[in-house]
Coordinates of C-alpha atoms in Angstrom, one line a residue:
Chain A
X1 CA -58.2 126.0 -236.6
X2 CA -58.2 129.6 -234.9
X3 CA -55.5 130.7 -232.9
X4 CA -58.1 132.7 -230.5
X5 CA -58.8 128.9 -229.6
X6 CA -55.8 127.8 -228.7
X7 CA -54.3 130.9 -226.8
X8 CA -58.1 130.6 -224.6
X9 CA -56.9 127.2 -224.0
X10 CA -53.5 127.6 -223.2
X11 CA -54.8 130.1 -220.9
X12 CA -57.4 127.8 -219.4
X13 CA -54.4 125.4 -218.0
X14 CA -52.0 128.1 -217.0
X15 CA -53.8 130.9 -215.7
X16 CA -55.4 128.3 -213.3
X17 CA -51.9 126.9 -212.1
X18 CA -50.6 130.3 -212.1
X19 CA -53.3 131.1 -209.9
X20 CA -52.9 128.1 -207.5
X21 CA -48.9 128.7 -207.3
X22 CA -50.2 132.7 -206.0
X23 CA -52.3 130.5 -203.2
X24 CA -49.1 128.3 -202.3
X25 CA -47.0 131.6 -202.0
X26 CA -49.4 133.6 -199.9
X27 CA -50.2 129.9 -198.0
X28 CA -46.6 130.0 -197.0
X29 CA -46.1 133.4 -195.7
X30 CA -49.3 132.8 -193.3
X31 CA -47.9 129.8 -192.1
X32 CA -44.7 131.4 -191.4
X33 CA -45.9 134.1 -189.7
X34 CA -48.2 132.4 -187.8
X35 CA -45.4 130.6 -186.5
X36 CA -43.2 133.8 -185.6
X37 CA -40.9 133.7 -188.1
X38 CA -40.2 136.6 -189.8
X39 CA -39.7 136.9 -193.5
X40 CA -36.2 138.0 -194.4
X41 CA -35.7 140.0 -198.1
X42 CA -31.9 138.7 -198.8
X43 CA -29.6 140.4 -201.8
X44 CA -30.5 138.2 -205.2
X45 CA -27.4 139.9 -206.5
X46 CA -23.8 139.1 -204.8
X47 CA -19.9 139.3 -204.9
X48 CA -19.6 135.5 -204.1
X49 CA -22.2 133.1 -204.7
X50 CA -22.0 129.5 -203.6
X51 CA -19.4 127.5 -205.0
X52 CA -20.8 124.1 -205.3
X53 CA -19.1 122.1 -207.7
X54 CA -22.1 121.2 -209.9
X55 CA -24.3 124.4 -209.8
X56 CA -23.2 127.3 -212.0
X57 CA -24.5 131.1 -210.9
X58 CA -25.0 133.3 -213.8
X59 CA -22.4 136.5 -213.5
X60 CA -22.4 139.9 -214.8
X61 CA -21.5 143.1 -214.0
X62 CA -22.5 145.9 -211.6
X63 CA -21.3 149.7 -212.0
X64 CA -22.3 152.7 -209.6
X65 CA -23.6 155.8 -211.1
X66 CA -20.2 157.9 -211.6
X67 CA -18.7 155.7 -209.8
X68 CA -14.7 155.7 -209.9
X69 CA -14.0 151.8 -209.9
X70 CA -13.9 150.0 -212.8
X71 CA -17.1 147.5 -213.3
X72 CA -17.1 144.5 -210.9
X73 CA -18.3 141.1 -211.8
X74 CA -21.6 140.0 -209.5
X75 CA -23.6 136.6 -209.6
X76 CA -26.8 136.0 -209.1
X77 CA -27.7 133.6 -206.1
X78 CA -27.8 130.2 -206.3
X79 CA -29.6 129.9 -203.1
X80 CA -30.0 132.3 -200.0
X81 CA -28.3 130.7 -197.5
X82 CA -25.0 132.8 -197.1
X83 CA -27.1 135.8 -196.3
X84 CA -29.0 134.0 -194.0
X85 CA -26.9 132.7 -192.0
X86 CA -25.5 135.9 -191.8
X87 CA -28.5 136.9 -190.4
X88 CA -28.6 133.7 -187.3
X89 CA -25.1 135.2 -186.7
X90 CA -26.1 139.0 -185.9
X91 CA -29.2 137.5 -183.6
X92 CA -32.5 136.2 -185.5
X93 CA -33.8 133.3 -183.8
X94 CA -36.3 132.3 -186.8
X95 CA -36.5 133.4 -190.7
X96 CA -37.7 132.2 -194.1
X97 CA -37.0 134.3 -197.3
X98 CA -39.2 133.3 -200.3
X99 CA -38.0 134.5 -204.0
X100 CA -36.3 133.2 -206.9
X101 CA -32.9 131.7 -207.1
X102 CA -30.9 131.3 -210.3
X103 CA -29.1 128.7 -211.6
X104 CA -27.4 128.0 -215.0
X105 CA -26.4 125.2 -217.4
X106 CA -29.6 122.6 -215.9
X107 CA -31.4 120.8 -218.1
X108 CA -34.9 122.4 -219.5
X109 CA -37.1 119.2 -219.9
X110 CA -39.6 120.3 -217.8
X111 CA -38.1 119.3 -213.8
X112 CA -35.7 123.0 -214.1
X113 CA -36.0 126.6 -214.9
X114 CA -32.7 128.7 -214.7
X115 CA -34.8 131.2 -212.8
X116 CA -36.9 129.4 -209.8
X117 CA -39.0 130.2 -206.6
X118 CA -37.3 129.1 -203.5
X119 CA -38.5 128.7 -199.9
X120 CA -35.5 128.6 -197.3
X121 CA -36.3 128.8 -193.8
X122 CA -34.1 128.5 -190.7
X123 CA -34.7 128.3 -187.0
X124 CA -32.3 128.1 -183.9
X125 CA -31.7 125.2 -181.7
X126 CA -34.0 122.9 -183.3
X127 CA -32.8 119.1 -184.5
X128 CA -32.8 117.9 -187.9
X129 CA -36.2 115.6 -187.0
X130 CA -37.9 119.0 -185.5
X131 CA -36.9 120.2 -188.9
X132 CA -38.8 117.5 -190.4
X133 CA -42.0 117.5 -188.8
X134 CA -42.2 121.0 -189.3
X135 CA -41.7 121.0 -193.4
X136 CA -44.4 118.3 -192.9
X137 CA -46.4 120.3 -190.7
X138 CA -46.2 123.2 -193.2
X139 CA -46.9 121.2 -196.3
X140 CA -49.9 119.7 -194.6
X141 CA -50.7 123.8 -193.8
X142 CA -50.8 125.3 -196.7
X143 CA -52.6 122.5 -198.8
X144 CA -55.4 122.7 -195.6
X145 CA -54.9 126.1 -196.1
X146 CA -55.8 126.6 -199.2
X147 CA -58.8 123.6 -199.1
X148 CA -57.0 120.7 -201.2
X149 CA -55.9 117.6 -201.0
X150 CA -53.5 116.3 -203.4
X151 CA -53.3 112.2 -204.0
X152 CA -49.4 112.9 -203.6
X153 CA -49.8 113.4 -199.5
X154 CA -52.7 110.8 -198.9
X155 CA -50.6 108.6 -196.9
X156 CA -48.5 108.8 -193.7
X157 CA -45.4 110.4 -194.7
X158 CA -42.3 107.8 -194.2
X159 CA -38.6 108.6 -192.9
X160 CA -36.1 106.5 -194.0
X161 CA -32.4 106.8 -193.6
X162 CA -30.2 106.6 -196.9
X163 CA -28.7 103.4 -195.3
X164 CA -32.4 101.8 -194.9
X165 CA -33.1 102.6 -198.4
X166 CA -29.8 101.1 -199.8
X167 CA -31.0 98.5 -197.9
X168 CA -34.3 97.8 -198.4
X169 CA -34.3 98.3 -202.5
X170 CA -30.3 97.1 -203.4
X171 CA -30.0 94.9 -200.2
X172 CA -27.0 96.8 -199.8
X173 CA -24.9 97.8 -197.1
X174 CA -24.3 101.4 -197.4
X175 CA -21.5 101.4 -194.9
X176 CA -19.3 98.9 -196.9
X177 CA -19.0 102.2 -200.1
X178 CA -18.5 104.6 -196.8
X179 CA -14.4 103.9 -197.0
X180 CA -13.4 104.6 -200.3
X181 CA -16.3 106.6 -201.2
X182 CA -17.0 106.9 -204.9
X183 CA -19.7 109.8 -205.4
X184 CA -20.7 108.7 -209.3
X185 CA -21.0 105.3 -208.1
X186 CA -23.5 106.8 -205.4
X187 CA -25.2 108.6 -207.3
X188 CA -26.0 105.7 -210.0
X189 CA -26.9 103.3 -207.5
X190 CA -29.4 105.9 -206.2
X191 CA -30.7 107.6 -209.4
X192 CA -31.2 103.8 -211.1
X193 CA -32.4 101.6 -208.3
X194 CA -33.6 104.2 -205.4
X195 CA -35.4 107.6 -206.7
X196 CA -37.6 106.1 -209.2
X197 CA -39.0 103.8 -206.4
X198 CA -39.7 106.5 -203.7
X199 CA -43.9 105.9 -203.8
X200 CA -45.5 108.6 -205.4
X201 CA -48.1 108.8 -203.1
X202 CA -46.5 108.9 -199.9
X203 CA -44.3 111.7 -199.0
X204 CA -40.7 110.2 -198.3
X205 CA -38.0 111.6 -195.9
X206 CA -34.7 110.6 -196.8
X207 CA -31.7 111.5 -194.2
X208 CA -28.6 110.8 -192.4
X209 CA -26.2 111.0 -195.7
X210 CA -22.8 110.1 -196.4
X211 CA -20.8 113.2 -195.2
X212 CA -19.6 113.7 -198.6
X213 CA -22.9 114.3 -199.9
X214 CA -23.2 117.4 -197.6
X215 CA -21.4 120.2 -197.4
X216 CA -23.1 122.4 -195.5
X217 CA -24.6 119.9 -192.8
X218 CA -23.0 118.9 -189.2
X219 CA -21.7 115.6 -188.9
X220 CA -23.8 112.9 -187.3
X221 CA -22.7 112.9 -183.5
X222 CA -23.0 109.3 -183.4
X223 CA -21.3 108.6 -186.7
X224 CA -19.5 110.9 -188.5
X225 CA -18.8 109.1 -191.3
X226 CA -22.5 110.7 -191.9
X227 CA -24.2 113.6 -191.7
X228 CA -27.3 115.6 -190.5
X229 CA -28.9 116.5 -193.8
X230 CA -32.3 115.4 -195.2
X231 CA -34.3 115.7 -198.3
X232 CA -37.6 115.1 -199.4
X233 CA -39.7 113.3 -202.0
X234 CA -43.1 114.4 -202.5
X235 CA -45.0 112.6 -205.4
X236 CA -41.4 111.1 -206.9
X237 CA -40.0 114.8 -207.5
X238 CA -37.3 115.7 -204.9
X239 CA -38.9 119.1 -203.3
X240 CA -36.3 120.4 -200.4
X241 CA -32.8 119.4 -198.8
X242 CA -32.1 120.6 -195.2
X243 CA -29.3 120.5 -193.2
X244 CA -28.5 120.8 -189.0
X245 CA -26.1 123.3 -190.0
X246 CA -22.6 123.1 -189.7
X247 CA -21.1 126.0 -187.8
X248 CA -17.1 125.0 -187.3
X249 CA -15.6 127.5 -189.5
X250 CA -12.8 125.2 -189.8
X251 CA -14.3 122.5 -191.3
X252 CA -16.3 124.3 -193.4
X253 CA -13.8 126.0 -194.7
X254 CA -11.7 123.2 -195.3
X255 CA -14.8 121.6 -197.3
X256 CA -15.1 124.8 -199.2
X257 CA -11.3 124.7 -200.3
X258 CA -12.2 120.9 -201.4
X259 CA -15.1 122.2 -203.6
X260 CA -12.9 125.0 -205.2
X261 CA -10.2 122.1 -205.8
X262 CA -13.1 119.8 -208.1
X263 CA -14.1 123.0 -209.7
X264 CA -11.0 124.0 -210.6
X265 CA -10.2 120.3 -211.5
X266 CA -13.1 120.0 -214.1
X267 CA -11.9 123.4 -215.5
X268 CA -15.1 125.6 -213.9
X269 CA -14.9 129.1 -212.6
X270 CA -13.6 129.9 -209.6
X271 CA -13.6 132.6 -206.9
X272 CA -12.4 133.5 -203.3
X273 CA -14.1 132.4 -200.2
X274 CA -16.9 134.2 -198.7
X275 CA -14.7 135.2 -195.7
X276 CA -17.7 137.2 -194.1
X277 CA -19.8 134.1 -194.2
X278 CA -17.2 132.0 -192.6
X279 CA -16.7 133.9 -189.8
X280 CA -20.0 134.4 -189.3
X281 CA -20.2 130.5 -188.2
X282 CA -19.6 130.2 -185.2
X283 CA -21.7 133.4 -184.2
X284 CA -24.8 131.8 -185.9
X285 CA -24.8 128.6 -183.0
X286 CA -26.5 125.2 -183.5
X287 CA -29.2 125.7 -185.9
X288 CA -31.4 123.9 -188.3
X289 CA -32.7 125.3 -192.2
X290 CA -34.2 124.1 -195.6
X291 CA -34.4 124.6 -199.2
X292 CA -37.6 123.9 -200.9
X293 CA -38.5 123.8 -204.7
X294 CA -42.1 126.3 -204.0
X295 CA -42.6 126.0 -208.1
X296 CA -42.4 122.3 -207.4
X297 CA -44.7 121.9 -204.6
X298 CA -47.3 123.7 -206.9
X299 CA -46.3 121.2 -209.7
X300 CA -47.9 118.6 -207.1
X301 CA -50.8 120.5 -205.9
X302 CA -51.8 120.7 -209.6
X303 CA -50.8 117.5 -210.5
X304 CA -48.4 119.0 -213.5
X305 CA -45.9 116.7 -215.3
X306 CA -43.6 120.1 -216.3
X307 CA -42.5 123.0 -214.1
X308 CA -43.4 124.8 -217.4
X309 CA -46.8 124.2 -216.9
X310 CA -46.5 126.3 -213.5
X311 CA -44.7 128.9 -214.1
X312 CA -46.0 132.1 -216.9
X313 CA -43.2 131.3 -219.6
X314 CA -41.0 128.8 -219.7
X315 CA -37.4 129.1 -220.8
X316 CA -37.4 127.9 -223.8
X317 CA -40.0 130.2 -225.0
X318 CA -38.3 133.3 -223.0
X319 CA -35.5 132.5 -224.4
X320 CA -36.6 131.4 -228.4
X321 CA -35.2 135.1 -229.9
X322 CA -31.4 134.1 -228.9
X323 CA -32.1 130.1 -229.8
X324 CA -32.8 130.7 -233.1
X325 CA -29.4 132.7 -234.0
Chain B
X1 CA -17.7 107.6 -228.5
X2 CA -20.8 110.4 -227.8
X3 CA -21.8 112.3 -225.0
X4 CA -24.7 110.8 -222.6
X5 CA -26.4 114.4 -223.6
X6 CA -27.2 112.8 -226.8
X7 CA -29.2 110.1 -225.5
X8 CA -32.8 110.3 -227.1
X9 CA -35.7 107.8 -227.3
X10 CA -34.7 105.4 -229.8
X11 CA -31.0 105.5 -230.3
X12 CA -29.0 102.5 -229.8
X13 CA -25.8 101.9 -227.5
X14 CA -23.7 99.5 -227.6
X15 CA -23.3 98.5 -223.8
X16 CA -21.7 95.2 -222.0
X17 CA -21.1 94.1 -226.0
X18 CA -25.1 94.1 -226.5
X19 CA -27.0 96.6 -228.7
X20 CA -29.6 97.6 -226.1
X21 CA -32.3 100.8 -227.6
X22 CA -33.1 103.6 -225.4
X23 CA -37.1 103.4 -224.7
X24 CA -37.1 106.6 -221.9
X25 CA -34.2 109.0 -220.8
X26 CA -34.6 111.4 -218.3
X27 CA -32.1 114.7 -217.2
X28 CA -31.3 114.8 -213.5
X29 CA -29.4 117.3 -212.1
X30 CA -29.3 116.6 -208.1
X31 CA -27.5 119.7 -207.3
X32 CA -25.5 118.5 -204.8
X33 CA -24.2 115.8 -207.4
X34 CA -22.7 116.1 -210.8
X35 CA -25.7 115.8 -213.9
X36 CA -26.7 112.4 -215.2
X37 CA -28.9 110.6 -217.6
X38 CA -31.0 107.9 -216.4
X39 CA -32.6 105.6 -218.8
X40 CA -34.3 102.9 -219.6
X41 CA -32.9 100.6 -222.5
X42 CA -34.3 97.2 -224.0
X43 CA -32.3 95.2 -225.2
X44 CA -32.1 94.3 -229.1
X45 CA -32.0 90.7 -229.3
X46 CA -34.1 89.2 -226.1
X47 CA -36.1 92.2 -225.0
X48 CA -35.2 92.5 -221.8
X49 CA -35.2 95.7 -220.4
X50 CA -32.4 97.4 -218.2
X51 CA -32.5 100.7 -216.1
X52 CA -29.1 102.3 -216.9
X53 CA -27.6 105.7 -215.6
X54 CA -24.8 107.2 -216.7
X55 CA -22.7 110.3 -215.9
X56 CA -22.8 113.0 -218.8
X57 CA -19.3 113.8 -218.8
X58 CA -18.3 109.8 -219.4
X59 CA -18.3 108.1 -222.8
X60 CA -20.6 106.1 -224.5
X61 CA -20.7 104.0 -228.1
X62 CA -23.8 105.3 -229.7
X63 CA -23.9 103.1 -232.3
X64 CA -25.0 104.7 -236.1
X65 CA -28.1 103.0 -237.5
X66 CA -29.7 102.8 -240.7
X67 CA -33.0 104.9 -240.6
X68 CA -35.8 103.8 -243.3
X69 CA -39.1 105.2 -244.3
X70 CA -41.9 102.5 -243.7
X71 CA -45.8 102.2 -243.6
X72 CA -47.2 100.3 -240.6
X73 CA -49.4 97.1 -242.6
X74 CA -51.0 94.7 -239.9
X75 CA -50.6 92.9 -236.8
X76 CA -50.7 88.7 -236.8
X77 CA -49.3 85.8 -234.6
X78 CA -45.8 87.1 -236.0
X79 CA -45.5 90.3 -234.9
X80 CA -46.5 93.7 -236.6
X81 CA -45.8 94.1 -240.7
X82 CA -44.5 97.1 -242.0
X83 CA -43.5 98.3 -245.4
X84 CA -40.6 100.4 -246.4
X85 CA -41.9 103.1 -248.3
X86 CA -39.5 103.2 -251.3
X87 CA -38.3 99.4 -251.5
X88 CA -41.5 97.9 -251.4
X89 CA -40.2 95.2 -248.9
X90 CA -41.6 94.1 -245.7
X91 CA -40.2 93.4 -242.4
X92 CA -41.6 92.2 -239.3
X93 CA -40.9 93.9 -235.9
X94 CA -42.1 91.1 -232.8
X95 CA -44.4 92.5 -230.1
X96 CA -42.1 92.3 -227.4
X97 CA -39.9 94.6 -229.9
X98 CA -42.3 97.1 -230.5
X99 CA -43.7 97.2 -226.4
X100 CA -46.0 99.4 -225.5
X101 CA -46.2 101.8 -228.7
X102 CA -48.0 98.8 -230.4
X103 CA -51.2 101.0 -228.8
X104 CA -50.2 103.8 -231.4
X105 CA -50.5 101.9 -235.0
X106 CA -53.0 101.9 -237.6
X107 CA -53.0 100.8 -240.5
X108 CA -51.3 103.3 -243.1
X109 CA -49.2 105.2 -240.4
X110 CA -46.2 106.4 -241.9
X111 CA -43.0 105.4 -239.0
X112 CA -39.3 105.6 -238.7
X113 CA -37.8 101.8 -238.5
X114 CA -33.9 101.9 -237.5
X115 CA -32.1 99.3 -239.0
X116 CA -28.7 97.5 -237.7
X117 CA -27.4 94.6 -239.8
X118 CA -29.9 94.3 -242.3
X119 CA -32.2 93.4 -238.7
X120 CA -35.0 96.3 -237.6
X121 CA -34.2 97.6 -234.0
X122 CA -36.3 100.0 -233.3
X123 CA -39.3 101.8 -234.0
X124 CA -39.3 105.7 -234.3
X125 CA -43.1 107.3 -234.3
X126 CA -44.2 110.8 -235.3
X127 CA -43.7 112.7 -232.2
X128 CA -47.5 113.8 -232.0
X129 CA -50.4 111.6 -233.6
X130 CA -54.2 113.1 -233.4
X131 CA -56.8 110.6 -231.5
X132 CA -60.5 111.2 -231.3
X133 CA -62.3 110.4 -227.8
X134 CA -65.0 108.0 -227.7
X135 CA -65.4 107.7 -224.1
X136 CA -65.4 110.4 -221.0
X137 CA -67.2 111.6 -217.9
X138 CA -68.4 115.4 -218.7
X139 CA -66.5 117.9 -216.9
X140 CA -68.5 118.4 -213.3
X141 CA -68.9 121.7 -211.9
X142 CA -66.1 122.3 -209.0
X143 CA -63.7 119.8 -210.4
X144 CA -60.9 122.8 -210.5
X145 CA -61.7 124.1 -207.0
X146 CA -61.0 120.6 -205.5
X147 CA -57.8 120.7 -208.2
X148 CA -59.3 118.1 -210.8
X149 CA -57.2 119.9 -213.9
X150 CA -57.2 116.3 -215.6
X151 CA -59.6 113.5 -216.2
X152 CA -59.5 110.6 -218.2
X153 CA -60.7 109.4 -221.6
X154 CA -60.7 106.5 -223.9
X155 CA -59.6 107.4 -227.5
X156 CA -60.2 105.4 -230.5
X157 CA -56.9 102.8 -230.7
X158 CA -58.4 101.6 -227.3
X159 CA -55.7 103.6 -224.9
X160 CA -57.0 106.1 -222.1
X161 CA -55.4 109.3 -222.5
X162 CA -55.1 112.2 -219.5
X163 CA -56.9 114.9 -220.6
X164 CA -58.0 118.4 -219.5
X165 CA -61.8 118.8 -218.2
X166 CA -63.1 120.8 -220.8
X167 CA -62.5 118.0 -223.4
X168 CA -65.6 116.0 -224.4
X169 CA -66.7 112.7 -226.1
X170 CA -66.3 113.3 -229.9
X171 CA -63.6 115.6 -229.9
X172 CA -60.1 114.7 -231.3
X173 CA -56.7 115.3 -229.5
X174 CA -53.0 115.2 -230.1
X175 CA -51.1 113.0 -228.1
X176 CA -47.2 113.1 -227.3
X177 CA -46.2 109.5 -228.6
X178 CA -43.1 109.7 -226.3
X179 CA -44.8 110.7 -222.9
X180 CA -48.3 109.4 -223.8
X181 CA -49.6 112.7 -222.9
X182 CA -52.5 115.0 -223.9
X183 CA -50.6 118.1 -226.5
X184 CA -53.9 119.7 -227.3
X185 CA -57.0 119.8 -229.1
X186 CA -57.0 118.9 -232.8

């Protein structure tokens, strides 16, 4: 059979995803800026990147043009937020910042990329609930927007604390693992008996999280054994996690030292503190932001299986020349 | 002891002191948590089916099997016949052994059987097989501006397959045994 065939049809699939994911992206922005945010360009390339324990920046090295200094290693970003918050600190109210985010060593089976498009937005004095209805409100936007309507968001979306949903599919009481809290045990409770029964057609809310689970987040003001950070499901695949941010410089920097200790702990890189982030905390005041997966959201407005089928070239196939070595 | 990154659709672990094989496996990475594999695992001797996850830095017992060359015969009241290809002996695998890929044999198909004890434990199919459609709605003009990519069709073992719009009745397409999803055109 011809290969003309087959590269047509390969096209056929992709150029019309690739298409649909330029929609989503200009979709965005008009929502955004019909809202009065303003669209915020942060570096890609930094001295310190995050240092969650389980997400590993790619590094490499920077030099200035007859510069004196010797070379300097850099990272690419794992996510925007530093920079933003930065930003809240110095005096924007309301600002999203759409581009891609890299992150190594994550499986390639189709749910990751090392190289993806991220959505982060972040707006002043709103709560974590405000925050919700507005992703929902922006979701519902841009799929209006652009004249679809995806089986993924034809019901009501739900909200469900993590508690309710230890509750309602283990009959378990969160609380009770809240004292000596076990993260792997967490996690395989909720990747075996929670995640893969999140409906696929309705848009799920999960919030209020162990304050383990959330580095960045404020504790809950009524509980603080949990805290203000939510994420949400959209056709089974988890799309965004948002926080009400945390802005005690102590604490965070007393959860930042925690994270260093597990890296160093389960022999990973390390690096100092963002100092300039820290103090920018407390400057930034009470404020609430999100993450979202944008090459995700596209995977359910085109009902795609793989984020490879979204997206021009997958890794494997950018990569193939240095895989076959 | 192996690595949870080895887990792949067919291998066998030996977990709680029961052989149970892996039937789906799936990479998750939540980002704020370390990675895992969650899978799904039936067990060897009853059938029965558990959701497992496990953390990939922990230890498993993947336990070595015996991997033979066999040609799928017939189905009957006891099961599904195959034939090792260089022996010449049958075994029989029961239905609720060989699940849901049951949908994938014909006669003559050359398969993977692992074998543990002399016993067969699991049933390994060529990771693509070719299907020819006998039964789909033509593509409709507009489908891909209301963001129909996909439609469905019914293939000649019976199964209906997810397939892209431009596909039509009498055309033969490769299917993904271990997703049970549309490759390409043949």
């Amino acid at each position: 059979m011809c290969d003309a065939l087959r590269v047509t049809r390969f096209a056929f699939m992709k150029l019309k995803n690739i298409q649909t994911r330029s929609e989503v992206v200009t979709s965005i922005r008009a929502w955004f800026d019909a809202k009065g945010f303003t669209e915020v360009h942060t570096p890609r390339l930094v001295g310190l990147p995050g240092q969650e324990p389980h997400l590993e920046p790619f590094w490499m090295e920077v030099q200035e043009q007859g510069g004196t200094q010797k070379t300097q290693n850099v990272a690419l970003i794992t996510s925007p937020e530093y920079a933003m918050k930065r930003l809240l600190a110095e005096g924007m109210e309301k600002i999203y910042d759409v581009g891609p985010c890299f992150r190594n060593g994550e499986p390639w089976d189709g749910s990751h990329d090392p190289e993806f498009l991220m959505l982060e937005w972040y707006q002043k004095s709103i709560s974590l609930s405000e925050l919700m209805d507005q992703t929902e409100e922006m979701v519902r936007g841009v799929a209006e927007r652009m004249r679809i309507a995806p089986s993924a968001l034809s019901r009501s979306w739900r909200r469900m604390t993590v508690a309710e949903a230890f509750r309602e599919y283990l009959d378990m009481d969160l609380e009770s693992m809240l004292e000596d809290f076990d993260e792997d045990e967490f996690f395989k409770l909720f990747l075996t008996h929670i995640e893969p029964k999140l409906s696929k057609n309705q848009p799920t809310f999960l919030y209020r999280y162990p304050v383990q689970l959330a580095s960045l987040a404020k504790p809950c003001d009524d509980d603080p054994r949990f805290a203000e950070r939510v994420e949400l499901y959209i056709g089974g695949l988890e799309i965004a996690n948002g926080f009400e941010e945390l802005t005690d410089e102590d604490e965070q920097r007393r959860r930042f030292l925690e994270e260093q200790k597990t890296r160093k702990e389960s022999g990973k890189k390390t690096w100092p503190l963002d100092e300039s982030f820290l103090s920018a905390l407390p400057k930034m005041g009470p404020t609430a932001g999100i993450a979202f997966g944008v090459d995700r959201l596209v995977m359910v407005f085109t009902g795609s299986k793989s984020i490879n089928d979204v997206i021009p070239f997958s890794a494997r196939e950018r990569f193939s020349n240095e895989m076959k070595d | 002891m192996s690595s949870p990154s080895e887990i792949k659709k067919g291998i066998v672990i030996k977990h709680n002191n029961d052989l149970w094989v892996v039937s789906e496996f799936q990479h998750i990475n939540p980002g704020k948590g370390a990675a895992f594999v969650r899978t799904k695992m039936k067990n060897v001797k009853n059938g029965k089916s558990l959701d497992q996850t496990y953390k990939v830095s922990e230890n498993i017992d993947i336990v070595p099997m015996e991997y033979r060359s066999m040609q799928y015969l017939f189905h009957d009241t006891t099961g599904h016949t195959f034939m090792d290809t260089h022996t010449y002996d049958q075994i029989v695998m029961a239905d609720a052994e060989v699940g849901d890929d049951a949908k994938y044999l014909s006669e003559g198909l050359g398969v993977i059987v692992a074998m543990y004890d002399g016993r067969p434990v699991a049933l390994q199919l060529p990771k693509k097989l070719t299907f020819k459609i006998i039964e789909t709605e033509p593509a409709v003009k507009g489908d891909t501006a209301s963001g129909n990519v996909s439609k469905e069709a019914k293939v000649d073992a019976g199964f209906v397959v997810h397939v892209p719009i431009f596909i039509n009745q009498g055309d033969s397409v490769v299917v993904n045994t271990d997703t049970g999803a549309y490759v390409e055109r043949a």
